[in-house]
Coordinates of C-alpha atoms and ligand atoms in Angstrom, one line a residue:
X1 CA 0.0 0.0 0.0
X2 CA 1.0 3.6 -0.6
X3 CA 1.4 6.0 2.3
X4 CA -1.7 5.8 4.4
X5 CA -4.2 8.6 4.0
X6 CA -6.1 9.9 7.0
X7 CA -9.2 7.9 6.1
X8 CA -7.2 4.7 6.1
X9 CA -6.5 5.0 9.8
X10 CA -9.6 7.0 10.9
X11 CA -12.3 5.8 13.2
X12 CA -15.5 7.3 11.7
X13 CA -18.6 8.1 13.8
X14 CA -21.9 8.4 12.1
X15 CA -24.3 11.0 13.5
X16 CA -28.0 11.1 12.8
X17 CA -28.3 14.9 13.3
X18 CA -31.9 14.9 14.4
X19 CA -31.0 12.7 17.3
X20 CA -27.7 13.7 18.6
X21 CA -28.1 16.9 20.6
X22 CA -30.8 19.5 20.6
X23 CA -29.5 23.0 21.4
X24 CA -32.6 25.1 21.1
X25 CA -35.4 23.2 22.8
X26 CA -37.4 22.1 19.7
X27 CA -36.9 18.4 20.4
X28 CA -34.7 17.9 17.3
X29 CA -30.9 17.7 17.2
X30 CA -29.0 20.4 15.4
X31 CA -25.5 21.5 14.3
X32 CA -24.8 23.6 17.4
X33 CA -25.8 20.5 19.4
X34 CA -23.2 18.4 17.6
X35 CA -20.5 21.1 18.1
X36 CA -21.3 21.1 21.8
X37 CA -20.6 17.4 21.9
X38 CA -17.3 17.3 20.1
X39 CA -15.4 17.0 23.4
X40 CA -17.1 13.7 23.9
X41 CA -16.1 12.4 20.5
X42 CA -12.6 13.5 21.1
X43 CA -12.6 11.7 24.5
X44 CA -13.8 8.6 22.7
X45 CA -11.0 8.8 20.2
X46 CA -13.0 9.5 17.1
X47 CA -11.2 10.9 14.0
X48 CA -14.1 11.8 11.7
X49 CA -17.8 12.3 11.9
X50 CA -20.3 11.6 9.1
X51 CA -23.4 13.6 9.5
X52 CA -26.6 12.5 7.7
X53 CA -28.2 15.3 5.6
X54 CA -28.7 18.8 7.1
X55 CA -29.8 20.6 4.0
X56 CA -33.0 22.5 3.6
X57 CA -35.8 19.9 3.2
X58 CA -39.5 19.5 3.7
X59 CA -38.4 16.4 5.6
X60 CA -40.6 13.9 3.8
X61 CA -37.7 11.5 4.2
X62 CA -36.0 13.5 7.0
X63 CA -33.5 15.3 5.0
X64 CA -32.9 12.8 2.2
X65 CA -35.3 15.1 0.2
X66 CA -33.2 18.1 -0.5
X67 CA -34.5 21.5 -1.8
X68 CA -31.1 23.3 -1.7
X69 CA -27.9 21.4 -1.7
X70 CA -25.8 24.4 -0.7
X71 CA -27.5 25.6 2.5
X72 CA -28.5 24.4 5.9
X73 CA -32.1 23.7 7.0
X74 CA -33.1 26.3 9.7
X75 CA -34.1 23.3 11.9
X76 CA -30.4 22.3 12.0
X77 CA -29.0 25.8 12.0
X78 CA -27.3 28.0 9.4
X79 CA -24.2 28.0 7.1
X80 CA -22.4 29.9 9.8
X81 CA -23.2 27.1 12.3
X82 CA -21.7 24.6 9.8
X83 CA -18.6 26.8 9.5
X84 CA -18.3 26.9 13.2
X85 CA -18.8 23.1 13.5
X86 CA -16.0 22.6 10.9
X87 CA -13.7 24.9 12.7
X88 CA -14.3 23.4 16.1
X89 CA -14.0 19.9 14.8
X90 CA -10.8 20.6 12.9
X91 CA -9.3 22.2 16.0
X92 CA -9.8 18.8 17.7
X93 CA -8.4 17.0 14.6
X94 CA -11.8 15.6 13.8
X95 CA -12.7 15.5 10.1
X96 CA -16.2 16.2 8.9
X97 CA -17.9 14.1 6.3
X98 CA -21.3 15.2 4.9
X99 CA -24.0 13.3 3.1
X100 CA -24.4 13.9 -0.6
X101 CA -27.7 12.9 -2.1
X102 CA -27.2 12.6 -5.9
X103 CA -30.0 10.2 -6.9
X104 CA -33.0 12.5 -6.2
X105 CA -34.0 15.9 -4.9
X106 CA -37.2 17.0 -3.1
X107 CA -40.2 17.5 -5.4
X108 CA -40.1 21.0 -4.0
X109 CA -36.6 21.7 -5.2
X110 CA -36.6 24.7 -7.6
X111 CA -35.1 22.4 -10.3
X112 CA -38.0 20.1 -10.1
X113 CA -40.6 22.9 -9.9
X114 CA -39.2 24.2 -13.2
X115 CA -38.9 20.7 -14.7
X116 CA -42.5 19.9 -14.1
X117 CA -43.8 23.3 -15.2
X118 CA -43.9 22.3 -18.9
X119 CA -42.6 19.9 -21.4
X120 CA -40.6 22.6 -23.1
X121 CA -39.0 23.9 -19.9
X122 CA -35.1 23.9 -20.2
X123 CA -34.9 21.7 -17.0
X124 CA -37.5 19.2 -18.3
X125 CA -34.7 16.7 -19.0
X126 CA -33.1 17.2 -15.5
X127 CA -35.4 14.5 -14.2
X128 CA -36.8 11.3 -15.9
X129 CA -40.1 12.1 -17.7
X130 CA -41.8 9.4 -19.8
X131 CA -45.0 8.9 -21.7
X132 CA -47.4 6.2 -20.4
X133 CA -46.6 2.6 -21.4
X134 CA -48.6 0.8 -24.2
X135 CA -51.4 0.0 -21.7
X136 CA -51.7 3.6 -20.6
X137 CA -50.1 2.8 -17.3
X138 CA -46.5 3.5 -16.0
X139 CA -43.8 3.2 -18.7
X140 CA -42.2 0.1 -17.1
X141 CA -42.4 -2.1 -14.0
X142 CA -39.9 -0.3 -11.8
X143 CA -41.0 -0.1 -8.2
X144 CA -40.6 2.4 -5.4
X145 CA -38.4 1.2 -2.6
X146 CA -40.7 2.6 0.1
X147 CA -44.0 1.0 -0.8
X148 CA -43.5 -1.4 -3.7
X149 CA -45.9 0.5 -5.9
X150 CA -44.8 1.9 -9.2
X151 CA -41.7 4.1 -9.2
X152 CA -43.5 6.3 -11.7
X153 CA -45.8 9.1 -10.6
X154 CA -48.3 10.7 -12.9
X155 CA -48.2 14.4 -13.5
X156 CA -51.6 15.6 -14.6
X157 CA -50.4 19.0 -15.7
X158 CA -47.9 17.8 -18.4
X159 CA -49.4 14.4 -19.1
X160 CA -46.3 12.4 -18.3
X161 CA -44.8 10.2 -15.6
X162 CA -41.7 11.0 -13.6
X163 CA -39.4 8.5 -11.9
X164 CA -39.0 8.3 -8.1
X165 CA -37.0 5.4 -6.7
X166 CA -38.0 6.4 -3.2
X167 CA -41.0 8.6 -2.2
X168 CA -43.1 10.4 -4.7
X169 CA -41.6 13.5 -3.0
X170 CA -38.1 12.4 -4.2
X171 CA -38.0 12.6 -8.0
X172 CA -34.8 11.0 -9.5
X173 CA -32.3 13.3 -11.1
X174 CA -31.1 12.5 -14.7
X175 CA -27.3 12.3 -14.4
X176 CA -27.0 11.6 -18.1
X177 CA -27.8 15.3 -18.6
X178 CA -24.5 17.2 -18.6
X179 CA -26.1 20.2 -17.0
X180 CA -27.3 18.1 -14.0
X181 CA -23.8 16.7 -13.7
X182 CA -22.2 20.2 -13.7
X183 CA -24.7 21.5 -11.1
X184 CA -24.3 18.5 -8.8
X185 CA -20.5 18.4 -9.0
X186 CA -20.5 22.1 -8.2
X187 CA -22.4 21.1 -5.0
X188 CA -19.4 19.0 -4.0
X189 CA -17.1 21.9 -4.8
X190 CA -19.2 24.3 -2.7
X191 CA -18.7 22.1 0.4
X192 CA -15.1 21.2 -0.3
X193 CA -14.3 24.9 -0.6
X194 CA -15.8 25.4 2.8
X195 CA -13.5 22.7 4.3
X196 CA -15.6 19.6 4.3
X197 CA -13.4 16.6 4.3
X198 CA -15.5 14.2 2.4
X199 CA -18.9 12.7 1.5
X200 CA -20.9 9.7 2.1
X201 CA -22.8 9.3 -1.2
X202 CA -26.4 8.3 -0.7
X203 CA -27.5 5.2 -2.7
X204 CA -24.6 5.9 -5.1
X205 CA -25.1 2.6 -6.9
X206 CA -28.7 3.6 -8.0
X207 CA -27.8 6.8 -9.7
X208 CA -27.4 5.4 -13.3
X209 CA -30.4 3.4 -14.5
X210 CA -30.8 1.4 -17.6
X211 CA -30.7 3.9 -20.5
X212 CA -33.4 1.8 -22.3
X213 CA -35.7 1.6 -19.2
X214 CA -36.2 -2.1 -19.6
X215 CA -38.5 -3.9 -17.2
X216 CA -36.9 -5.5 -14.2
X217 CA -37.2 -9.3 -14.0
X218 CA -39.8 -10.7 -11.6
X219 CA -38.4 -12.2 -8.4
X220 CA -39.5 -15.9 -8.2
X221 CA -38.6 -16.0 -4.5
X222 CA -40.8 -13.1 -3.4
X223 CA -43.6 -14.0 -1.0
X224 CA -46.2 -11.8 0.8
X225 CA -44.8 -10.4 4.0
X226 CA -41.5 -9.6 2.3
X227 CA -40.4 -6.1 1.4
X228 CA -43.0 -5.3 -1.3
X229 CA -40.4 -3.7 -3.6
X230 CA -38.5 -7.0 -3.8
X231 CA -41.3 -8.3 -6.1
X232 CA -38.8 -7.5 -8.9
X233 CA -35.1 -8.1 -9.1
X234 CA -33.5 -4.7 -9.5
X235 CA -31.3 -5.6 -12.5
X236 CA -31.9 -2.3 -14.4
X237 CA -32.2 0.1 -11.5
X238 CA -29.1 -0.4 -9.4
X239 CA -25.5 -1.3 -10.0
X240 CA -26.0 -1.0 -13.8
X241 CA -22.9 -1.4 -16.0
X242 CA -22.3 2.4 -16.4
X243 CA -22.4 3.2 -12.7
X244 CA -18.6 3.5 -12.9
X245 CA -19.0 6.6 -15.0
X246 CA -20.8 8.3 -12.1
X247 CA -18.2 7.0 -9.7
X248 CA -15.5 8.6 -11.7
X249 CA -17.2 11.9 -12.2
X250 CA -17.5 12.4 -8.5
X251 CA -14.0 11.0 -7.8
X252 CA -12.4 13.4 -10.3
X253 CA -14.2 16.2 -8.6
X254 CA -12.9 15.1 -5.1
X255 CA -9.4 14.8 -6.6
X256 CA -9.4 18.5 -7.5
X257 CA -8.9 18.9 -3.7
X258 CA -6.3 17.3 -1.3
X259 CA -7.2 14.7 1.3
X260 CA -10.9 14.3 0.6
X261 CA -12.7 11.0 1.0
X262 CA -15.7 9.5 -0.9
X263 CA -17.7 6.7 0.7
X264 CA -20.4 5.2 -1.6
X265 CA -23.6 3.7 -0.1
X266 CA -24.3 0.3 -1.7
X267 CA -25.7 -2.9 -0.5
X268 CA -23.6 -5.4 -2.5
X269 CA -21.6 -8.5 -2.0
X270 CA -17.9 -7.9 -1.3
X271 CA -17.0 -9.1 -4.7
X272 CA -19.4 -6.7 -6.3
X273 CA -18.6 -3.7 -4.1
X274 CA -14.9 -4.2 -4.8
X275 CA -15.5 -3.2 -8.3
X276 CA -16.5 0.3 -7.0
X277 CA -12.8 1.0 -6.1
X278 CA -12.2 1.4 -9.8
X279 CA -8.6 0.8 -11.0
X280 CA -5.3 2.3 -9.9
X281 CA -5.4 4.6 -12.9
X282 CA -9.1 5.3 -12.8
X283 CA -10.0 5.2 -9.1
X284 CA -13.6 5.5 -8.0
X285 CA -14.7 5.3 -4.4
X286 CA -12.1 5.4 -1.6
X287 CA -14.5 3.4 0.5
X288 CA -17.4 1.5 -1.1
X289 CA -19.4 1.0 2.0
X290 CA -19.4 -2.7 3.1
X291 CA -22.8 -3.6 4.6
X292 CA -22.2 -7.3 4.9
X293 CA -22.1 -7.2 8.7
X294 CA -25.4 -5.4 8.7
X295 CA -27.1 -7.8 6.3
X296 CA -25.6 -11.1 7.2
X297 CA -25.4 -13.1 10.4
X298 CA -23.0 -12.3 13.2
X299 CA -21.6 -15.7 13.2
X300 CA -17.9 -16.8 13.3
X301 CA -17.9 -18.8 10.1
X302 CA -19.7 -16.1 8.2
X303 CA -17.4 -13.3 9.5
X304 CA -14.3 -15.3 8.7
X305 CA -15.6 -15.8 5.2
X306 CA -16.3 -12.1 4.8
X307 CA -12.7 -11.2 5.9
X308 CA -11.3 -13.8 3.5
X309 CA -13.5 -12.4 0.7
X310 CA -12.3 -8.9 1.3
X311 CA -8.7 -10.1 1.3
X312 CA -9.3 -11.8 -2.0
X313 CA -11.2 -9.1 -3.8
X314 CA -10.0 -5.7 -2.6
X315 CA -7.7 -4.3 -5.3
X316 CA -4.2 -3.3 -4.4
X317 CA -5.1 0.4 -4.4
X318 CA -8.2 -0.3 -2.3
X319 CA -8.8 -0.5 1.4
X320 CA -11.5 -2.5 3.2
X321 CA -14.1 -1.0 5.5
X322 CA -16.6 -2.3 8.0
X323 CA -19.8 -1.1 9.7
X324 CA -22.2 -2.7 12.2
X325 CA -25.2 -0.4 12.2
X326 CA -26.7 2.6 10.5
X327 CA -29.8 4.8 10.5
X328 CA -31.7 2.4 8.2
X329 CA -31.3 -1.0 9.8
X330 CA -31.8 -2.5 13.2
X331 CA -29.0 -1.8 15.7
X332 CA -26.2 -4.3 16.1
X333 CA -26.9 -5.1 19.8
X334 CA -30.5 -6.0 18.8
X335 CA -29.6 -8.1 15.9
X336 CA -26.6 -9.9 17.4
X337 CA -27.8 -9.9 21.0
X338 CA -26.6 -7.6 23.7
X339 CA -24.0 -10.2 24.8
X340 CA -22.2 -9.7 21.5
X341 CA -22.2 -5.9 21.4
X342 CA -18.6 -5.7 22.7
X343 CA -17.4 -8.4 20.4
X344 CA -18.9 -6.7 17.4
X345 CA -17.0 -3.6 18.2
X346 CA -13.8 -5.5 18.9
X347 CA -14.0 -6.9 15.4
X348 CA -15.0 -3.6 13.8
X349 CA -12.0 -1.8 15.4
X350 CA -9.4 -4.5 14.8
X351 CA -10.3 -5.9 11.4
X352 CA -8.3 -4.5 8.5
X353 CA -10.1 -1.5 7.1
X354 CA -11.8 1.7 8.2
X355 CA -14.5 1.3 10.8
X356 CA -17.7 3.3 11.2
X357 CA -19.4 3.4 14.5
X358 CA -23.1 4.4 14.6
X359 CA -24.0 6.9 17.3
X360 CA -25.2 5.3 20.5
X361 CA -23.9 1.8 19.6
X362 CA -20.9 2.6 21.8
X363 CA -23.4 2.6 24.7
X364 CA -24.9 -0.7 23.6
X365 CA -28.1 1.1 22.6
X366 CA -30.8 -1.2 21.1
X367 CA -33.5 -0.6 18.6
X368 CA -36.5 1.0 20.4
X369 CA -40.0 -0.1 19.9
X370 CA -42.0 3.0 18.8
X371 CA -45.7 3.3 19.9
X372 CA -48.0 3.7 16.9
X373 CA -48.9 7.3 17.6
X374 CA -45.2 8.3 17.6
X375 CA -44.2 6.7 14.3
X376 CA -42.5 9.2 12.0
X377 CA -40.7 7.3 9.3
X378 CA -42.5 7.3 5.9
X379 CA -41.3 3.8 5.2
X380 CA -43.2 2.5 8.2
X381 CA -46.2 4.6 7.4
X382 CA -46.3 3.4 3.8
X383 CA -45.5 -0.3 4.5
X384 CA -46.7 -0.8 8.1
X385 CA -46.0 -3.9 10.1
X386 CA -43.2 -5.4 7.9
X387 CA -40.5 -4.3 10.3
X388 CA -39.0 -1.9 7.7
X389 CA -39.5 1.3 9.8
X390 CA -36.4 3.1 10.8
X391 CA -37.5 5.1 13.8
X392 CA -36.4 2.4 16.2
X393 CA -32.7 3.1 15.4
X394 CA -33.0 6.9 15.3
X395 CA -33.9 7.6 18.9
X396 CA -32.2 10.3 20.8
X397 CA -28.6 9.9 22.0
X398 CA -28.3 9.2 25.8
X399 CA -26.1 11.6 27.6
X400 CA -27.3 11.5 31.2
X401 CA -30.0 10.2 33.6
X402 CA -31.9 13.5 33.5
X403 CA -35.3 13.4 31.8
X404 CA -34.7 13.3 28.0
X405 CA -31.3 12.0 28.8
X406 CA -29.7 15.4 28.3
X407 CA -30.6 15.2 24.6
X408 CA -33.0 18.0 25.1
X409 CA -34.3 20.0 28.0
X410 CA -36.4 18.0 30.5
X411 CA -39.7 19.8 29.6
X412 CA -39.4 19.3 25.8
X413 CA -40.9 16.4 23.9
X414 CA -38.1 14.9 21.7
X415 CA -39.1 14.0 18.1
X416 CA -38.8 10.3 18.9
X417 CA -39.2 8.6 22.3
X418 CA -36.1 7.6 24.3
X419 CA -34.8 4.2 24.9
X420 CA -36.3 3.1 28.3
X421 CA -32.9 2.1 29.7
X422 CA -31.4 5.6 29.3
X423 CA -31.3 6.2 33.1
X424 CA -28.7 3.5 33.3
X425 CA -27.3 3.5 29.8
X426 CA -25.9 7.0 29.1
X427 CA -22.5 8.5 28.6
X428 CA -22.4 10.1 32.0
X429 CA -22.7 6.8 33.9
X430 CA -20.8 4.6 31.5
X431 CA -17.9 7.0 31.4
X432 CA -17.4 6.5 35.1
X433 CA -17.7 2.7 35.0
X434 CA -14.4 1.3 34.1
X435 CA -15.9 -2.0 33.0
X436 CA -18.6 -0.5 30.7
X437 CA -19.0 -1.1 27.0
X438 CA -18.2 2.5 26.4
X439 CA -14.9 2.3 28.3
X440 CA -14.2 -1.0 26.5
X441 CA -14.7 0.6 23.1
X442 CA -12.6 3.7 24.0
X443 CA -9.8 1.3 25.1
X444 CA -9.9 -0.7 21.8
X445 CA -9.7 2.6 19.9
X446 CA -6.6 3.6 22.1
X447 CA -4.9 0.3 21.4
X448 CA -5.7 0.6 17.7
X449 CA -4.3 4.0 17.5
X450 CA -1.0 3.0 18.9
X451 CA -0.7 -0.1 16.9
X452 CA 0.8 -0.2 13.3
X453 CA -0.5 -3.8 13.0
X454 CA -4.1 -2.8 13.7
X455 CA -4.1 0.5 11.8
X456 CA -2.4 -0.7 8.6
X457 CA -1.0 -4.2 9.0
X458 CA -2.1 -7.2 6.9
X459 CA -4.7 -9.6 8.1
X460 CA -5.1 -13.4 8.1
X461 CA -7.8 -15.6 9.5
X462 CA -7.2 -18.9 11.1
X463 CA -9.1 -22.2 11.8
X464 CA -10.6 -22.1 15.3
X465 CA -13.3 -24.1 17.2
X466 CA -16.9 -23.7 16.0
X467 CA -18.2 -20.3 16.9
X468 CA -14.8 -18.7 17.5
X469 CA -13.4 -16.1 15.2
X470 CA -9.6 -16.0 15.1
X471 CA -7.4 -13.7 13.1
X472 CA -4.0 -12.0 13.2
X473 CA -2.8 -8.6 12.1
X474 CA 0.8 -8.1 11.2
X475 CA 2.9 -5.1 10.4
X476 CA 5.9 -6.5 8.7
X477 CA 8.3 -3.5 8.8
X478 CA 8.1 -3.4 12.6
X479 CA 7.4 -7.0 13.3
X480 CA 4.4 -6.1 15.4
X481 CA 1.7 -8.8 15.6
X482 CA -1.7 -8.8 17.2
X483 CA -4.2 -11.7 17.5
X484 CA -7.9 -11.3 18.0
X485 CA -9.9 -14.2 19.3
X486 CA -13.6 -13.7 19.6
X487 CA -16.1 -16.2 21.0
X488 CA -19.4 -15.6 19.2
X489 CA -21.3 -18.1 21.3
X490 CA -22.8 -18.3 24.8
X491 CA -20.5 -21.2 25.8
X492 CA -17.0 -21.4 27.1
X493 CA -14.4 -22.3 24.4
X494 CA -10.9 -23.7 24.5
X495 CA -8.9 -22.4 21.6
X496 CA -5.7 -24.4 20.6
X497 CA -2.7 -22.2 19.9
X498 CA -0.3 -24.8 18.6
X499 CA 1.1 -23.8 15.3
X500 CA -0.2 -20.3 15.6
X501 CA 2.5 -18.8 17.8
X502 CA 6.0 -19.9 18.3
X503 CA 6.0 -19.5 22.1
X504 CA 2.7 -19.5 23.9
X505 CA 4.5 -17.9 26.9
X506 CA 5.2 -14.9 24.7
X507 CA 1.6 -14.0 24.3
X508 CA 0.6 -10.8 26.1
X509 CA -3.0 -10.0 26.7
X510 CA -3.9 -6.5 25.5
X511 CA -7.5 -6.6 26.5
X512 CA -10.6 -8.6 27.0
X513 CA -14.3 -7.8 26.7
X514 CA -14.4 -8.9 30.3
X515 CA -12.1 -6.0 31.2
X516 CA -10.8 -6.7 34.7
X517 CA -11.3 -10.5 34.5
X518 CA -9.9 -11.6 31.2
X519 CA -9.6 -15.1 29.6
X520 CA -6.8 -17.3 30.7
X521 CA -3.8 -18.3 28.5
X522 CA -3.0 -21.9 29.6
X523 CA 0.6 -22.2 28.7
X524 CA 0.9 -25.8 29.8
X525 CA -1.9 -27.0 27.5
X526 CA -1.2 -24.3 24.8
X527 CA -4.8 -23.1 24.7
X528 CA -6.8 -20.0 25.4
X529 CA -9.8 -20.4 27.6
X530 CA -12.5 -18.0 26.5
X531 CA -15.6 -17.4 28.5
X532 CA -19.1 -17.2 26.9
X533 CA -19.3 -14.1 24.7
X534 CA -15.7 -13.2 25.4
X535 CA -13.4 -11.6 22.9
X536 CA -9.7 -10.8 23.5
X537 CA -6.7 -9.1 21.9
X538 CA -3.2 -10.4 22.3
X539 CA 0.2 -9.4 21.0
X540 CA 2.9 -11.9 20.3
Ligands
GLC601 C1 -30.5 5.9 1.7 C2 -30.5 6.5 3.0 C3 -31.9 6.4 3.6 C4 -32.8 7.2 2.6 C5 -32.7 6.7 1.2 C6 -33.3 7.6 0.2 O1 -30.7 4.5 1.7 O2 -29.6 5.9 3.9 O3 -32.1 6.9 4.9 O4 -34.2 7.1 3.0 O5 -31.3 6.6 0.8 O6 -32.5 8.8 0.1
CA602 CA1 -33.0 21.8 17.9

C-alpha cells in the first residue's frame, strides 16, 4: 500500500443529526448540538464524523429530500453554524464528512418545480419524464423502494410520468444530462471549498439506471410479507454497468482537492462492491461501504468468510471498511444480542479497514419499539407492520440520567421517544464505570491508534473451534503482531494455539471484553480459555 491517508487510519462516527443533541429546545438535534458534543467524541478517540443530511428539506424523508444542496435547514442551524462546526471539529483533529444525495431531490426543489412546469422547460430533462406505457399505465415495471408501488408518478399537468426510486416527493435526477452533472458536481465543490473533508454518497449505486428503461425481471422468490419492492429483481435500476462513469465523475471532482474521501452507499456482495474502487489509474470510491455485517449473520464462520473475501477481492489500491449499524437498519446489539455488542466492536475496530461506529452503539443502545402514535418514518407509514420502519434506530442519544437523557431540556418532547434504559445507559454513567462497554470501546480505539499492526497491517484468518473467530494482524516492517480471538457463542471455548504462535508464553494480553477479569492463557496446554461471549486481543 502507498502512504496511508487519514481515512485509512480513521475511526468514523456516524451522527444522525436529528437525534444527537438539541441545542434550542425544539426536540430535534442540530448543528450547534453536535458542536457542543465534540469534546465527547474527542474523548472517545473519534477521527471523523459523518453527518446525515442537514440541507433545507421538507423532511418527507427526514433530509434525504433536499430543496437546496448548498444551504442548511433552519431546523439544523445555518451555514455559519456549519462553518463553526467545521472549525471546532478541525481544532480537535476531527474530520467532517457530509451526506451527498445525488440520486434524487425533493419535489419542492426549484429544479423540479421548473422541470414539471412544462414539457418545453429547459430543465425538463433534468429528471426522468416518460409517456405512459402501451397499456396507458406507467412506462415500465420499476418499483418504489418505500411502498412497492410503481416508481412512476403521474403528472396531470404535463401528461407524463416522472421516476422516483423512493418517495413520490423524491424525483430521480437524470445524471446523463451534462447540466445536471455540472450542477451537482458544483455542490461537491461548494462544500469542499468550505473545508468539508468528504462525503458519504447516498445510494450511489442507484444513480445510473438502464438507459433503455427495460423492465426488471420478476423475483421468483418473493412471498407476501417480504419487502414489497422485492417483487422484482433490480437488475436495471441499481449497479448497472455504467455506474462506474458516475463514480469517476465524483471522484475526479474530489481529486481536485487534497485529502478528501468519498464513501459510496451500496448494498452489494464484497466481490461486487470491490468493483467500485475502480482501478489504480481510474480510481472510483475510496470506500465503497461494506454492509455485509449489517445484512448477514453475526456468526464466526460467516465473518471469517467475509474477511477472506475482502482479502481476496479488494484491489491493491483499495482499502476495506466495516460497519455494524446505521440509520436504516436494526441496531447491532438488537440483531446480534446484547451479549455480543462488545465483540462486534472489537471486530469492527481491529479488522483490516476503516471502521464506522453508529452513534449510541458505543453505549450498547438497542432498537427501540415505537408506539403507533409516535411513528415518524415514511417507510413504516407506507409499508406498516413489515418491520421496515427506521424510527427504532433513530432515537435520541443518551447523555445523562436526566429526563430526556440530556438530549433536550427536560420539559421538551423529543421528536422520537427515548430508549427506556437511558437512566442506566448513558454516557455520564458509562464513562465512570471502568468495566462498561463505552470504556471498552474507548480502550480498543486507544490500542488501535498506537498499533501499526491494527491500523495498517495485513490480516489473516485462522481455523478455530466452532463459533470462534480468530485472526491475526501483522505489520511486517516493525514485526508487530496482534491476535484477536472472539467467542461468538454463549458457551466457554478452548482455543488451541499450537502452530499459531512460536512460544505461547510470549503471548501478552492487550484486553478482553471482560475487562478486569480476562480469559486465561493456559501455557501448559497451549490453549486459550475463553468465557461465553468473550473476545480478546493479544500481542505476540
Ligand atoms: C439511503 C438513506 C436512507 C434514505 C434513502 C433515500 O438509503 O440511507 O435513509 O431514506 O437513501 O434517500
Ligand atoms: Ca434543535
